[in-house]
Amino acid sequence: MTTDLHGPLSAYAARLHATVGDGHHVASPLGAWLLLAVCAATAADNDPAAEDLAHALGTDLAGAAEAARVLLDSPHPLVRSATALWQRSGRGDVGSSGWRAALPRSTEVGVLPDQAGLDAWARAHTDGLIETFPLKVGPDVAFALASALATRVSWATPFDVADARTLGVDSPWASLLRRALRSPSHGHRCAIVSTTRVGDVIVHAAPAQTADGAGLVVLSVAAAPHVPSTEVLAVAYDLSAGAADGAQPAGARSLFDVPLGDAPLWKVREERVRTHARDGREERHHAVLPCWSARSHHDLATPTLGFPAATATLAKALATPVEGFEARQSAVARFDRYGFEAAAVTGMFGRTSLPPEGVARTAELRFGHPYAVVAVATDTRADGGTGPWHGLPVFSAWISEPDDLSEADAADR
């Protein structure tokens, strides 16, 4: 991939989570970013919205479009992904423009489905984790763009079970829960990490892996209780840069540099053991976490997230004027003893104003008395010309004795 996405995605995630707030939620900044990056393929050089779109993406439009194409056309074995671009029937051919070739090959392009079709698309591309599309389609929707991401993985080594009281006497969850998860003695990674941004944090990484080596690592990061959620999320994104390689996080502290006893985020004790450690000082880590699940719906209409610019860019490419837009994401996730599952569907609608109310007349033409029929031949050629039969009346009739429709033809076939 020509563009390093970690920096742009981290910046985009910071804006998205700041918009969502500090309540319990799950989101997919990547899902939203991919939708914008697909729009980047449609941007014209002289489009005034292109600069705003590039700013939201955190990279140049060509690089973003190429990154999206690589990701979507070479999907990860553990992460299902899909994108779609739909336009209302009669508003043009979304596949005819020159930029169509720049879209990912896997992007579905076609006529805007009805609500049932949009919901079915969301279910199909999230393995049923998300049952309904995040937006409701109406007659004023001119086009829609959607992305979906989903994963269902099992831990390479499942968690052990712990009493919830081991979450700590100061934990508000210790008295609400009966059981928590304890990381196994091998297979998971834990550390106390010193950061310049928020001070000390605790880190747990649970890996899932397939037989061919493709994997997924779920990183959990906690800071002191007073640290804002946006800051902790930013640190988690920073630390995620090396998580896939299994490397010890930069700033990881030796337990022999940490005071013994209780602290807000950990408890350190010391005992005499037999060890093969070179200096006779062995370090062991365990993490205690709760199971959790979340279901969230996010409004992505704020300008900092890029969807106003994406709508303007796509509207120009489709030659479809719009007067408004909607952008939302639905996301779900579950983290438990044996694995992790998550999905997100991001949708964007370009809306146009409906014509003013007026009066429509419909004529029902009734051939209830004798009438004429003429059968005319057509004779067109591949070169655009016509042959000698073209336009000739071949048969004609006067109908004055109609037949009744037979019972066989009246039945559905």
mmCIF file of C-alpha atoms in Angstrom:
data_model
loop_
_atom_site.group_PDB
_atom_site.id
_atom_site.type_symbol
_atom_site.label_atom_id
_atom_site.label_comp_id
_atom_site.label_asym_id
_atom_site.label_seq_id
_atom_site.Cartn_x
_atom_site.Cartn_y
_atom_site.Cartn_z
ATOM 1 C CA MET A 1 0.000 0.000 0.000
ATOM 2 C CA THR A 2 1.476 3.330 -1.019
ATOM 3 C CA THR A 3 -0.130 5.398 1.737
ATOM 4 C CA ASP A 4 0.573 4.801 5.442
ATOM 5 C CA LEU A 5 -2.916 5.012 6.923
ATOM 6 C CA HIS A 6 -2.114 4.823 10.615
ATOM 7 C CA GLY A 7 -1.582 8.566 11.027
ATOM 8 C CA PRO A 8 -4.616 9.669 8.974
ATOM 9 C CA LEU A 9 -6.835 7.077 10.650
ATOM 10 C CA SER A 10 -5.674 8.067 14.126
ATOM 11 C CA ALA A 11 -6.484 11.706 13.409
ATOM 12 C CA TYR A 12 -9.848 10.807 11.909
ATOM 13 C CA ALA A 13 -10.681 8.543 14.864
ATOM 14 C CA ALA A 14 -9.910 11.383 17.271
ATOM 15 C CA ARG A 15 -12.442 13.637 15.541
ATOM 16 C CA LEU A 16 -15.093 10.930 15.275
ATOM 17 C CA HIS A 17 -14.871 9.851 18.916
ATOM 18 C CA ALA A 18 -14.829 13.474 20.059
ATOM 19 C CA THR A 19 -18.073 13.953 18.161
ATOM 20 C CA VAL A 20 -19.626 10.867 19.746
ATOM 21 C CA GLY A 21 -18.718 11.890 23.304
ATOM 22 C CA ASP A 22 -17.639 9.935 26.349
ATOM 23 C CA GLY A 23 -20.654 7.651 26.712
ATOM 24 C CA HIS A 24 -20.438 3.870 26.200
ATOM 25 C CA HIS A 25 -20.185 3.293 22.454
ATOM 26 C CA VAL A 26 -18.490 1.451 19.641
ATOM 27 C CA ALA A 27 -17.595 2.940 16.265
ATOM 28 C CA SER A 28 -15.565 2.195 13.167
ATOM 29 C CA PRO A 29 -13.516 5.222 12.122
ATOM 30 C CA LEU A 30 -12.072 3.025 9.366
ATOM 31 C CA GLY A 31 -15.552 2.309 8.020
ATOM 32 C CA ALA A 32 -16.332 6.020 7.788
ATOM 33 C CA TRP A 33 -12.891 6.831 6.385
ATOM 34 C CA LEU A 34 -13.238 4.176 3.659
ATOM 35 C CA LEU A 35 -16.529 5.684 2.554
ATOM 36 C CA LEU A 36 -14.853 9.086 2.172
ATOM 37 C CA ALA A 37 -11.909 7.487 0.371
ATOM 38 C CA VAL A 38 -14.246 5.895 -2.171
ATOM 39 C CA CYS A 39 -15.627 9.390 -2.797
ATOM 40 C CA ALA A 40 -12.061 10.597 -3.347
ATOM 41 C CA ALA A 41 -11.950 8.542 -6.540
ATOM 42 C CA THR A 42 -14.756 10.695 -7.958
ATOM 43 C CA ALA A 43 -13.207 14.090 -7.163
ATOM 44 C CA ALA A 44 -12.320 16.422 -10.019
ATOM 45 C CA ASP A 45 -9.200 18.578 -9.876
ATOM 46 C CA ASN A 46 -11.192 21.793 -9.954
ATOM 47 C CA ASP A 47 -13.776 20.686 -7.395
ATOM 48 C CA PRO A 48 -13.804 23.213 -4.513
ATOM 49 C CA ALA A 49 -14.923 20.455 -2.126
ATOM 50 C CA ALA A 50 -11.827 18.368 -2.913
ATOM 51 C CA GLU A 51 -9.617 20.332 -0.524
ATOM 52 C CA ASP A 52 -12.068 19.843 2.350
ATOM 53 C CA LEU A 53 -12.317 16.134 1.548
ATOM 54 C CA ALA A 54 -8.539 15.746 1.519
ATOM 55 C CA HIS A 55 -8.319 17.553 4.859
ATOM 56 C CA ALA A 56 -10.861 15.174 6.396
ATOM 57 C CA LEU A 57 -9.038 12.141 5.009
ATOM 58 C CA GLY A 58 -5.701 13.393 6.269
ATOM 59 C CA THR A 59 -3.936 12.589 3.010
ATOM 60 C CA ASP A 60 -4.111 13.449 -0.683
ATOM 61 C CA LEU A 61 -7.143 12.210 -2.591
ATOM 62 C CA ALA A 62 -5.205 9.975 -4.974
ATOM 63 C CA GLY A 63 -3.447 8.281 -2.076
ATOM 64 C CA ALA A 64 -6.703 7.797 -0.194
ATOM 65 C CA ALA A 65 -8.473 6.353 -3.229
ATOM 66 C CA GLU A 66 -5.590 3.974 -3.881
ATOM 67 C CA ALA A 67 -5.499 2.879 -0.236
ATOM 68 C CA ALA A 68 -9.232 2.167 -0.279
ATOM 69 C CA ARG A 69 -8.892 0.200 -3.502
ATOM 70 C CA VAL A 70 -6.095 -1.944 -2.080
ATOM 71 C CA LEU A 71 -7.969 -2.621 1.167
ATOM 72 C CA LEU A 72 -11.308 -3.436 -0.408
ATOM 73 C CA ASP A 73 -10.024 -5.445 -3.351
ATOM 74 C CA SER A 74 -7.683 -7.508 -1.161
ATOM 75 C CA PRO A 75 -9.861 -8.152 1.895
ATOM 76 C CA HIS A 76 -8.447 -9.417 5.163
ATOM 77 C CA PRO A 77 -9.396 -13.035 5.939
ATOM 78 C CA LEU A 78 -10.787 -12.044 9.337
ATOM 79 C CA VAL A 79 -12.484 -8.781 8.340
ATOM 80 C CA ARG A 80 -15.377 -8.779 5.910
ATOM 81 C CA SER A 81 -15.612 -5.551 3.946
ATOM 82 C CA ALA A 82 -17.933 -4.085 1.339
ATOM 83 C CA THR A 83 -18.789 -0.760 -0.272
ATOM 84 C CA ALA A 84 -21.631 0.281 -2.538
ATOM 85 C CA LEU A 85 -22.630 3.299 -4.609
ATOM 86 C CA TRP A 86 -26.266 3.556 -5.653
ATOM 87 C CA GLN A 87 -28.208 6.157 -7.609
ATOM 88 C CA ARG A 88 -31.938 6.551 -7.946
ATOM 89 C CA SER A 89 -33.307 5.081 -11.147
ATOM 90 C CA GLY A 90 -33.627 7.622 -13.921
ATOM 91 C CA ARG A 91 -30.929 9.931 -12.525
ATOM 92 C CA GLY A 92 -28.166 8.756 -14.876
ATOM 93 C CA ASP A 93 -25.771 5.850 -15.209
ATOM 94 C CA VAL A 94 -23.348 5.713 -12.274
ATOM 95 C CA GLY A 95 -21.113 3.306 -14.162
ATOM 96 C CA SER A 96 -20.515 5.421 -17.255
ATOM 97 C CA SER A 97 -18.230 8.143 -15.896
ATOM 98 C CA GLY A 98 -14.488 8.064 -16.283
ATOM 99 C CA TRP A 99 -13.931 7.865 -12.539
ATOM 100 C CA ARG A 100 -15.810 4.551 -12.381
ATOM 101 C CA ALA A 101 -12.581 2.740 -13.219
ATOM 102 C CA ALA A 102 -10.905 4.370 -10.213
ATOM 103 C CA LEU A 103 -13.374 2.841 -7.763
ATOM 104 C CA PRO A 104 -12.458 -0.431 -6.052
ATOM 105 C CA ARG A 105 -13.466 -3.375 -8.234
ATOM 106 C CA SER A 106 -15.441 -4.774 -5.320
ATOM 107 C CA THR A 107 -17.616 -1.654 -4.948
ATOM 108 C CA GLU A 108 -21.194 -2.494 -5.860
ATOM 109 C CA VAL A 109 -22.646 0.064 -8.271
ATOM 110 C CA GLY A 110 -26.258 0.210 -9.316
ATOM 111 C CA VAL A 111 -29.769 1.472 -8.750
ATOM 112 C CA LEU A 112 -30.728 2.688 -5.278
ATOM 113 C CA PRO A 113 -32.511 -0.143 -3.420
ATOM 114 C CA ASP A 114 -35.629 0.365 -1.340
ATOM 115 C CA GLN A 115 -35.436 0.217 2.450
ATOM 116 C CA ALA A 116 -35.812 -3.552 2.528
ATOM 117 C CA GLY A 117 -32.955 -3.853 0.050
ATOM 118 C CA LEU A 118 -30.709 -1.541 2.076
ATOM 119 C CA ASP A 119 -31.461 -3.490 5.255
ATOM 120 C CA ALA A 120 -30.728 -6.761 3.473
ATOM 121 C CA TRP A 121 -27.386 -5.353 2.267
ATOM 122 C CA ALA A 122 -26.444 -4.417 5.832
ATOM 123 C CA ARG A 123 -27.325 -7.883 7.143
ATOM 124 C CA ALA A 124 -25.554 -9.711 4.327
ATOM 125 C CA HIS A 125 -22.286 -7.821 4.726
ATOM 126 C CA THR A 126 -22.149 -7.949 8.533
ATOM 127 C CA ASP A 127 -23.046 -11.606 8.964
ATOM 128 C CA GLY A 128 -26.338 -10.523 10.509
ATOM 129 C CA LEU A 129 -24.717 -8.449 13.265
ATOM 130 C CA ILE A 130 -26.404 -5.283 11.971
ATOM 131 C CA GLU A 131 -29.975 -5.866 10.888
ATOM 132 C CA THR A 132 -30.966 -2.476 9.495
ATOM 133 C CA PHE A 133 -29.269 0.174 7.394
ATOM 134 C CA PRO A 134 -28.412 3.274 9.468
ATOM 135 C CA LEU A 135 -30.471 5.619 7.280
ATOM 136 C CA LYS A 136 -34.091 5.582 6.121
ATOM 137 C CA VAL A 137 -34.510 6.022 2.400
ATOM 138 C CA GLY A 138 -37.137 8.389 1.057
ATOM 139 C CA PRO A 139 -38.200 9.796 -2.304
ATOM 140 C CA ASP A 140 -35.782 12.712 -1.929
ATOM 141 C CA VAL A 141 -32.673 10.477 -1.815
ATOM 142 C CA ALA A 142 -30.793 10.930 -5.096
ATOM 143 C CA PHE A 143 -27.811 8.684 -4.337
ATOM 144 C CA ALA A 144 -26.316 6.654 -1.513
ATOM 145 C CA LEU A 145 -22.860 5.459 -0.567
ATOM 146 C CA ALA A 146 -22.298 2.716 2.003
ATOM 147 C CA SER A 147 -19.510 0.769 3.637
ATOM 148 C CA ALA A 148 -19.607 -2.303 5.865
ATOM 149 C CA LEU A 149 -16.978 -3.974 8.020
ATOM 150 C CA ALA A 150 -17.458 -7.080 10.153
ATOM 151 C CA THR A 151 -15.409 -9.604 12.075
ATOM 152 C CA ARG A 152 -16.027 -12.670 14.224
ATOM 153 C CA VAL A 153 -12.914 -14.175 15.785
ATOM 154 C CA SER A 154 -11.960 -16.580 18.533
ATOM 155 C CA TRP A 155 -9.019 -15.913 20.804
ATOM 156 C CA ALA A 156 -5.948 -18.020 20.143
ATOM 157 C CA THR A 157 -6.017 -18.676 23.910
ATOM 158 C CA PRO A 158 -9.302 -18.046 25.773
ATOM 159 C CA PHE A 159 -9.477 -16.006 28.953
ATOM 160 C CA ASP A 160 -9.635 -17.571 32.390
ATOM 161 C CA VAL A 161 -12.448 -16.637 34.781
ATOM 162 C CA ALA A 162 -11.936 -14.398 37.812
ATOM 163 C CA ASP A 163 -14.063 -13.022 40.608
ATOM 164 C CA ALA A 164 -15.224 -9.531 39.660
ATOM 165 C CA ARG A 165 -13.834 -8.217 42.941
ATOM 166 C CA THR A 166 -10.364 -8.587 41.448
ATOM 167 C CA LEU A 167 -11.182 -5.527 39.340
ATOM 168 C CA GLY A 168 -10.202 -3.567 42.456
ATOM 169 C CA VAL A 169 -11.869 -2.126 45.516
ATOM 170 C CA ASP A 170 -12.202 1.246 43.806
ATOM 171 C CA SER A 171 -13.816 -0.183 40.697
ATOM 172 C CA PRO A 172 -17.504 0.755 40.319
ATOM 173 C CA TRP A 173 -17.984 -2.550 38.481
ATOM 174 C CA ALA A 174 -16.608 -4.799 41.219
ATOM 175 C CA SER A 175 -19.893 -4.789 43.126
ATOM 176 C CA LEU A 176 -22.099 -4.860 40.026
ATOM 177 C CA LEU A 177 -20.578 -7.935 38.396
ATOM 178 C CA ARG A 178 -19.980 -11.443 39.643
ATOM 179 C CA ARG A 179 -17.296 -12.560 37.242
ATOM 180 C CA ALA A 180 -14.612 -10.993 35.094
ATOM 181 C CA LEU A 181 -12.000 -12.224 32.651
ATOM 182 C CA ARG A 182 -8.396 -12.942 33.578
ATOM 183 C CA SER A 183 -5.738 -13.154 30.897
ATOM 184 C CA PRO A 184 -4.194 -16.632 30.594
ATOM 185 C CA SER A 185 -0.627 -17.267 31.696
ATOM 186 C CA HIS A 186 0.512 -17.509 28.075
ATOM 187 C CA GLY A 187 -0.716 -16.194 24.736
ATOM 188 C CA HIS A 188 -1.840 -12.696 25.728
ATOM 189 C CA ARG A 189 0.362 -9.634 26.184
ATOM 190 C CA CYS A 190 0.220 -7.137 29.055
ATOM 191 C CA ALA A 191 2.272 -4.133 30.079
ATOM 192 C CA ILE A 192 2.418 -0.964 32.135
ATOM 193 C CA VAL A 193 3.396 1.758 29.694
ATOM 194 C CA SER A 194 4.602 5.269 30.417
ATOM 195 C CA THR A 195 3.276 7.825 27.917
ATOM 196 C CA THR A 196 4.050 11.496 27.516
ATOM 197 C CA ARG A 197 0.410 12.245 26.776
ATOM 198 C CA VAL A 198 -1.455 10.825 29.785
ATOM 199 C CA GLY A 199 1.183 9.305 32.032
ATOM 200 C CA ASP A 200 1.097 5.614 32.914
ATOM 201 C CA VAL A 201 -1.437 3.343 31.215
ATOM 202 C CA ILE A 202 -2.092 -0.378 31.356
ATOM 203 C CA VAL A 203 -2.266 -2.369 28.145
ATOM 204 C CA HIS A 204 -3.686 -5.787 27.287
ATOM 205 C CA ALA A 205 -3.543 -7.422 23.843
ATOM 206 C CA ALA A 206 -5.611 -10.490 22.966
ATOM 207 C CA PRO A 207 -4.707 -12.118 19.640
ATOM 208 C CA ALA A 208 -6.812 -14.149 17.244
ATOM 209 C CA GLN A 209 -5.193 -15.935 14.328
ATOM 210 C CA THR A 210 -6.095 -18.172 11.388
ATOM 211 C CA ALA A 211 -4.064 -21.069 10.056
ATOM 212 C CA ASP A 212 -2.546 -18.960 7.255
ATOM 213 C CA GLY A 213 -1.104 -16.418 9.663
ATOM 214 C CA ALA A 214 -3.684 -13.671 9.204
ATOM 215 C CA GLY A 215 -4.638 -12.264 12.566
ATOM 216 C CA LEU A 216 -6.491 -9.726 14.629
ATOM 217 C CA VAL A 217 -5.295 -8.221 17.899
ATOM 218 C CA VAL A 218 -7.744 -6.522 20.249
ATOM 219 C CA LEU A 219 -5.915 -3.931 22.331
ATOM 220 C CA SER A 220 -7.352 -2.646 25.633
ATOM 221 C CA VAL A 221 -5.833 0.481 27.193
ATOM 222 C CA ALA A 222 -6.757 2.136 30.513
ATOM 223 C CA ALA A 223 -5.442 5.334 32.064
ATOM 224 C CA ALA A 224 -6.176 7.034 35.380
ATOM 225 C CA PRO A 225 -9.928 7.592 35.907
ATOM 226 C CA HIS A 226 -9.709 11.374 35.501
ATOM 227 C CA VAL A 227 -8.156 11.207 31.999
ATOM 228 C CA PRO A 228 -10.689 12.173 29.271
ATOM 229 C CA SER A 229 -11.855 9.396 26.979
ATOM 230 C CA THR A 230 -10.549 11.206 23.906
ATOM 231 C CA GLU A 231 -7.038 11.210 25.349
ATOM 232 C CA VAL A 232 -7.116 7.513 26.234
ATOM 233 C CA LEU A 233 -8.433 6.635 22.784
ATOM 234 C CA ALA A 234 -5.648 8.676 21.204
ATOM 235 C CA VAL A 235 -3.039 6.779 23.236
ATOM 236 C CA ALA A 236 -4.672 3.475 22.276
ATOM 237 C CA TYR A 237 -4.363 4.403 18.599
ATOM 238 C CA ASP A 238 -0.718 5.361 19.154
ATOM 239 C CA LEU A 239 0.026 2.017 20.805
ATOM 240 C CA SER A 240 -1.871 0.082 18.149
ATOM 241 C CA ALA A 241 0.822 0.937 15.612
ATOM 242 C CA GLY A 242 3.048 -1.860 16.908
ATOM 243 C CA ALA A 243 0.395 -4.238 18.226
ATOM 244 C CA ALA A 244 0.231 -6.363 15.090
ATOM 245 C CA ASP A 245 3.966 -7.120 15.290
ATOM 246 C CA GLY A 246 3.768 -8.392 18.855
ATOM 247 C CA ALA A 247 6.446 -5.942 19.941
ATOM 248 C CA GLN A 248 6.739 -4.625 23.482
ATOM 249 C CA PRO A 249 5.139 -1.153 23.508
ATOM 250 C CA ALA A 250 7.494 1.789 23.544
ATOM 251 C CA GLY A 251 7.614 3.093 27.087
ATOM 252 C CA ALA A 252 6.881 -0.270 28.725
ATOM 253 C CA ARG A 253 8.014 -0.151 32.348
ATOM 254 C CA SER A 254 9.935 -2.835 34.188
ATOM 255 C CA LEU A 255 7.969 -4.109 37.159
ATOM 256 C CA PHE A 256 11.147 -3.697 39.184
ATOM 257 C CA ASP A 257 10.857 0.050 38.614
ATOM 258 C CA VAL A 258 7.274 0.118 39.879
ATOM 259 C CA PRO A 259 6.604 0.418 43.640
ATOM 260 C CA LEU A 260 5.137 -2.627 45.341
ATOM 261 C CA GLY A 261 1.545 -2.509 46.542
ATOM 262 C CA ASP A 262 -1.724 -1.090 45.278
ATOM 263 C CA ALA A 263 -2.081 1.712 42.744
ATOM 264 C CA PRO A 264 -5.207 2.914 40.937
ATOM 265 C CA LEU A 265 -4.427 0.785 37.871
ATOM 266 C CA TRP A 266 -2.502 -2.174 39.254
ATOM 267 C CA LYS A 267 -1.239 -4.131 42.218
ATOM 268 C CA VAL A 268 2.372 -5.304 42.274
ATOM 269 C CA ARG A 269 3.618 -8.002 44.652
ATOM 270 C CA GLU A 270 6.927 -9.821 44.982
ATOM 271 C CA GLU A 271 7.699 -13.437 45.928
ATOM 272 C CA ARG A 272 10.589 -15.857 45.868
ATOM 273 C CA VAL A 273 10.423 -18.277 42.881
ATOM 274 C CA ARG A 274 12.600 -20.572 40.816
ATOM 275 C CA THR A 275 13.342 -18.760 37.546
ATOM 276 C CA HIS A 276 15.473 -19.040 34.421
ATOM 277 C CA ALA A 277 15.674 -15.272 34.078
ATOM 278 C CA ARG A 278 19.287 -14.256 33.436
ATOM 279 C CA ASP A 279 19.452 -11.766 36.268
ATOM 280 C CA GLY A 280 17.185 -13.812 38.505
ATOM 281 C CA ARG A 281 14.413 -11.216 38.163
ATOM 282 C CA GLU A 282 11.314 -12.510 36.392
ATOM 283 C CA GLU A 283 8.375 -10.332 35.404
ATOM 284 C CA ARG A 284 4.835 -11.687 35.113
ATOM 285 C CA HIS A 285 1.697 -9.845 34.086
ATOM 286 C CA HIS A 286 -2.002 -10.648 34.315
ATOM 287 C CA ALA A 287 -4.919 -8.495 33.237
ATOM 288 C CA VAL A 288 -8.455 -8.532 34.602
ATOM 289 C CA LEU A 289 -11.151 -7.150 32.307
ATOM 290 C CA PRO A 290 -14.930 -7.291 32.172
ATOM 291 C CA CYS A 291 -16.865 -8.782 29.301
ATOM 292 C CA TRP A 292 -18.588 -6.053 27.340
ATOM 293 C CA SER A 293 -20.911 -5.383 24.456
ATOM 294 C CA ALA A 294 -22.057 -2.204 22.764
ATOM 295 C CA ARG A 295 -24.537 -1.112 20.129
ATOM 296 C CA SER A 296 -24.247 2.454 18.845
ATOM 297 C CA HIS A 297 -25.679 4.796 16.238
ATOM 298 C CA HIS A 298 -23.669 7.858 15.275
ATOM 299 C CA ASP A 299 -24.612 10.988 13.374
ATOM 300 C CA LEU A 300 -21.650 11.832 11.122
ATOM 301 C CA ALA A 301 -22.986 15.119 9.766
ATOM 302 C CA THR A 302 -20.446 17.359 11.501
ATOM 303 C CA PRO A 303 -18.216 19.103 8.913
ATOM 304 C CA THR A 304 -14.993 17.899 10.563
ATOM 305 C CA LEU A 305 -15.816 14.318 9.551
ATOM 306 C CA GLY A 306 -15.812 15.141 5.844
ATOM 307 C CA PHE A 307 -19.253 14.066 4.723
ATOM 308 C CA PRO A 308 -20.460 17.482 3.488
ATOM 309 C CA ALA A 309 -17.422 17.597 1.187
ATOM 310 C CA ALA A 310 -17.910 13.967 0.150
ATOM 311 C CA THR A 311 -21.537 14.641 -0.737
ATOM 312 C CA ALA A 312 -20.623 17.679 -2.840
ATOM 313 C CA THR A 313 -17.855 15.764 -4.604
ATOM 314 C CA LEU A 314 -20.053 12.805 -5.433
ATOM 315 C CA ALA A 315 -22.975 14.997 -6.491
ATOM 316 C CA LYS A 316 -20.752 16.742 -9.018
ATOM 317 C CA ALA A 317 -19.384 13.455 -10.352
ATOM 318 C CA LEU A 318 -22.899 12.065 -10.774
ATOM 319 C CA ALA A 319 -24.176 15.342 -12.255
ATOM 320 C CA THR A 320 -26.913 15.177 -9.635
ATOM 321 C CA PRO A 321 -27.611 18.403 -7.763
ATOM 322 C CA VAL A 322 -28.376 17.879 -4.073
ATOM 323 C CA GLU A 323 -29.687 20.217 -1.414
ATOM 324 C CA GLY A 324 -28.730 18.256 1.675
ATOM 325 C CA PHE A 325 -27.215 15.064 2.993
ATOM 326 C CA GLU A 326 -27.302 12.576 5.830
ATOM 327 C CA ALA A 327 -24.484 10.413 7.138
ATOM 328 C CA ARG A 328 -24.795 7.889 9.937
ATOM 329 C CA GLN A 329 -23.043 4.809 11.246
ATOM 330 C CA SER A 330 -24.436 1.818 13.112
ATOM 331 C CA ALA A 331 -21.907 -0.266 15.019
ATOM 332 C CA VAL A 332 -22.022 -3.290 17.319
ATOM 333 C CA ALA A 333 -19.345 -5.215 19.206
ATOM 334 C CA ARG A 334 -19.002 -7.935 21.826
ATOM 335 C CA PHE A 335 -15.906 -8.945 23.809
ATOM 336 C CA ASP A 336 -16.071 -12.112 25.928
ATOM 337 C CA ARG A 337 -14.099 -15.058 27.201
ATOM 338 C CA TYR A 338 -13.777 -16.840 23.890
ATOM 339 C CA GLY A 339 -13.661 -14.163 21.247
ATOM 340 C CA PHE A 340 -14.588 -10.846 19.742
ATOM 341 C CA GLU A 341 -17.174 -9.804 17.176
ATOM 342 C CA ALA A 342 -17.879 -6.412 15.712
ATOM 343 C CA ALA A 343 -19.547 -4.801 12.728
ATOM 344 C CA ALA A 344 -20.240 -1.337 11.388
ATOM 345 C CA VAL A 345 -22.307 -0.022 8.500
ATOM 346 C CA THR A 346 -21.750 3.575 7.421
ATOM 347 C CA GLY A 347 -24.235 5.224 5.089
ATOM 348 C CA MET A 348 -24.413 8.557 3.302
ATOM 349 C CA PHE A 349 -27.417 9.918 1.416
ATOM 350 C CA GLY A 350 -27.436 12.849 -0.990
ATOM 351 C CA ARG A 351 -30.897 14.394 -0.815
ATOM 352 C CA THR A 352 -32.608 16.587 -3.359
ATOM 353 C CA SER A 353 -35.704 18.702 -2.959
ATOM 354 C CA LEU A 354 -38.927 17.135 -4.131
ATOM 355 C CA PRO A 355 -40.921 18.982 -6.814
ATOM 356 C CA PRO A 356 -43.765 21.162 -5.522
ATOM 357 C CA GLU A 357 -47.193 19.630 -5.107
ATOM 358 C CA GLY A 358 -49.507 19.945 -8.077
ATOM 359 C CA VAL A 359 -52.165 18.045 -9.989
ATOM 360 C CA ALA A 360 -51.563 14.871 -11.985
ATOM 361 C CA ARG A 361 -54.021 13.325 -14.442
ATOM 362 C CA THR A 362 -53.852 9.716 -15.566
ATOM 363 C CA ALA A 363 -55.737 8.504 -18.641
ATOM 364 C CA GLU A 364 -57.059 4.965 -18.917
ATOM 365 C CA LEU A 365 -57.583 4.330 -22.637
ATOM 366 C CA ARG A 366 -60.498 1.993 -23.315
ATOM 367 C CA PHE A 367 -60.715 0.132 -26.581
ATOM 368 C CA GLY A 368 -64.383 -0.708 -26.104
ATOM 369 C CA HIS A 369 -65.618 -0.527 -29.705
ATOM 370 C CA PRO A 370 -64.192 -1.462 -33.137
ATOM 371 C CA TYR A 371 -60.610 -0.236 -33.744
ATOM 372 C CA ALA A 372 -57.715 -0.616 -36.152
ATOM 373 C CA VAL A 373 -54.390 -2.455 -35.723
ATOM 374 C CA VAL A 374 -51.275 -2.071 -37.893
ATOM 375 C CA ALA A 375 -48.127 -4.194 -37.516
ATOM 376 C CA VAL A 376 -45.023 -2.325 -38.682
ATOM 377 C CA ALA A 377 -41.645 -3.965 -39.357
ATOM 378 C CA THR A 378 -38.351 -2.717 -37.981
ATOM 379 C CA ASP A 379 -35.093 -3.435 -39.806
ATOM 380 C CA THR A 380 -32.085 -1.764 -38.161
ATOM 381 C CA ARG A 381 -28.460 -2.689 -38.927
ATOM 382 C CA ALA A 382 -25.312 -2.830 -36.790
ATOM 383 C CA ASP A 383 -23.813 0.199 -38.544
ATOM 384 C CA GLY A 384 -26.764 2.346 -37.498
ATOM 385 C CA GLY A 385 -28.484 2.253 -40.878
ATOM 386 C CA THR A 386 -31.820 0.697 -41.783
ATOM 387 C CA GLY A 387 -32.893 -2.013 -44.217
ATOM 388 C CA PRO A 388 -35.662 -2.100 -46.814
ATOM 389 C CA TRP A 389 -38.253 -3.472 -44.405
ATOM 390 C CA HIS A 390 -37.865 -0.718 -41.871
ATOM 391 C CA GLY A 391 -41.144 1.144 -41.288
ATOM 392 C CA LEU A 392 -43.227 -1.036 -43.571
ATOM 393 C CA PRO A 393 -46.768 -1.842 -42.422
ATOM 394 C CA VAL A 394 -46.728 -5.635 -42.617
ATOM 395 C CA PHE A 395 -50.123 -6.459 -41.157
ATOM 396 C CA SER A 396 -53.217 -4.437 -40.460
ATOM 397 C CA ALA A 397 -56.651 -5.208 -39.048
ATOM 398 C CA TRP A 398 -59.949 -3.828 -37.979
ATOM 399 C CA ILE A 399 -61.122 -5.288 -34.736
ATOM 400 C CA SER A 400 -64.881 -5.582 -34.408
ATOM 401 C CA GLU A 401 -65.325 -9.119 -33.035
ATOM 402 C CA PRO A 402 -63.165 -9.499 -29.896
ATOM 403 C CA ASP A 403 -62.502 -12.850 -28.176
ATOM 404 C CA ASP A 404 -62.776 -13.575 -24.500
ATOM 405 C CA LEU A 405 -59.599 -14.350 -22.541
ATOM 406 C CA SER A 406 -59.355 -18.120 -22.026
ATOM 407 C CA GLU A 407 -59.232 -19.583 -18.535
ATOM 408 C CA ALA A 408 -55.766 -21.013 -19.276
ATOM 409 C CA ASP A 409 -54.363 -17.610 -20.200
ATOM 410 C CA ALA A 410 -56.119 -15.971 -17.258
ATOM 411 C CA ALA A 411 -54.270 -18.223 -14.813
ATOM 412 C CA ASP A 412 -50.886 -17.162 -13.481
ATOM 413 C CA ARG A 413 -48.002 -19.015 -15.111
#
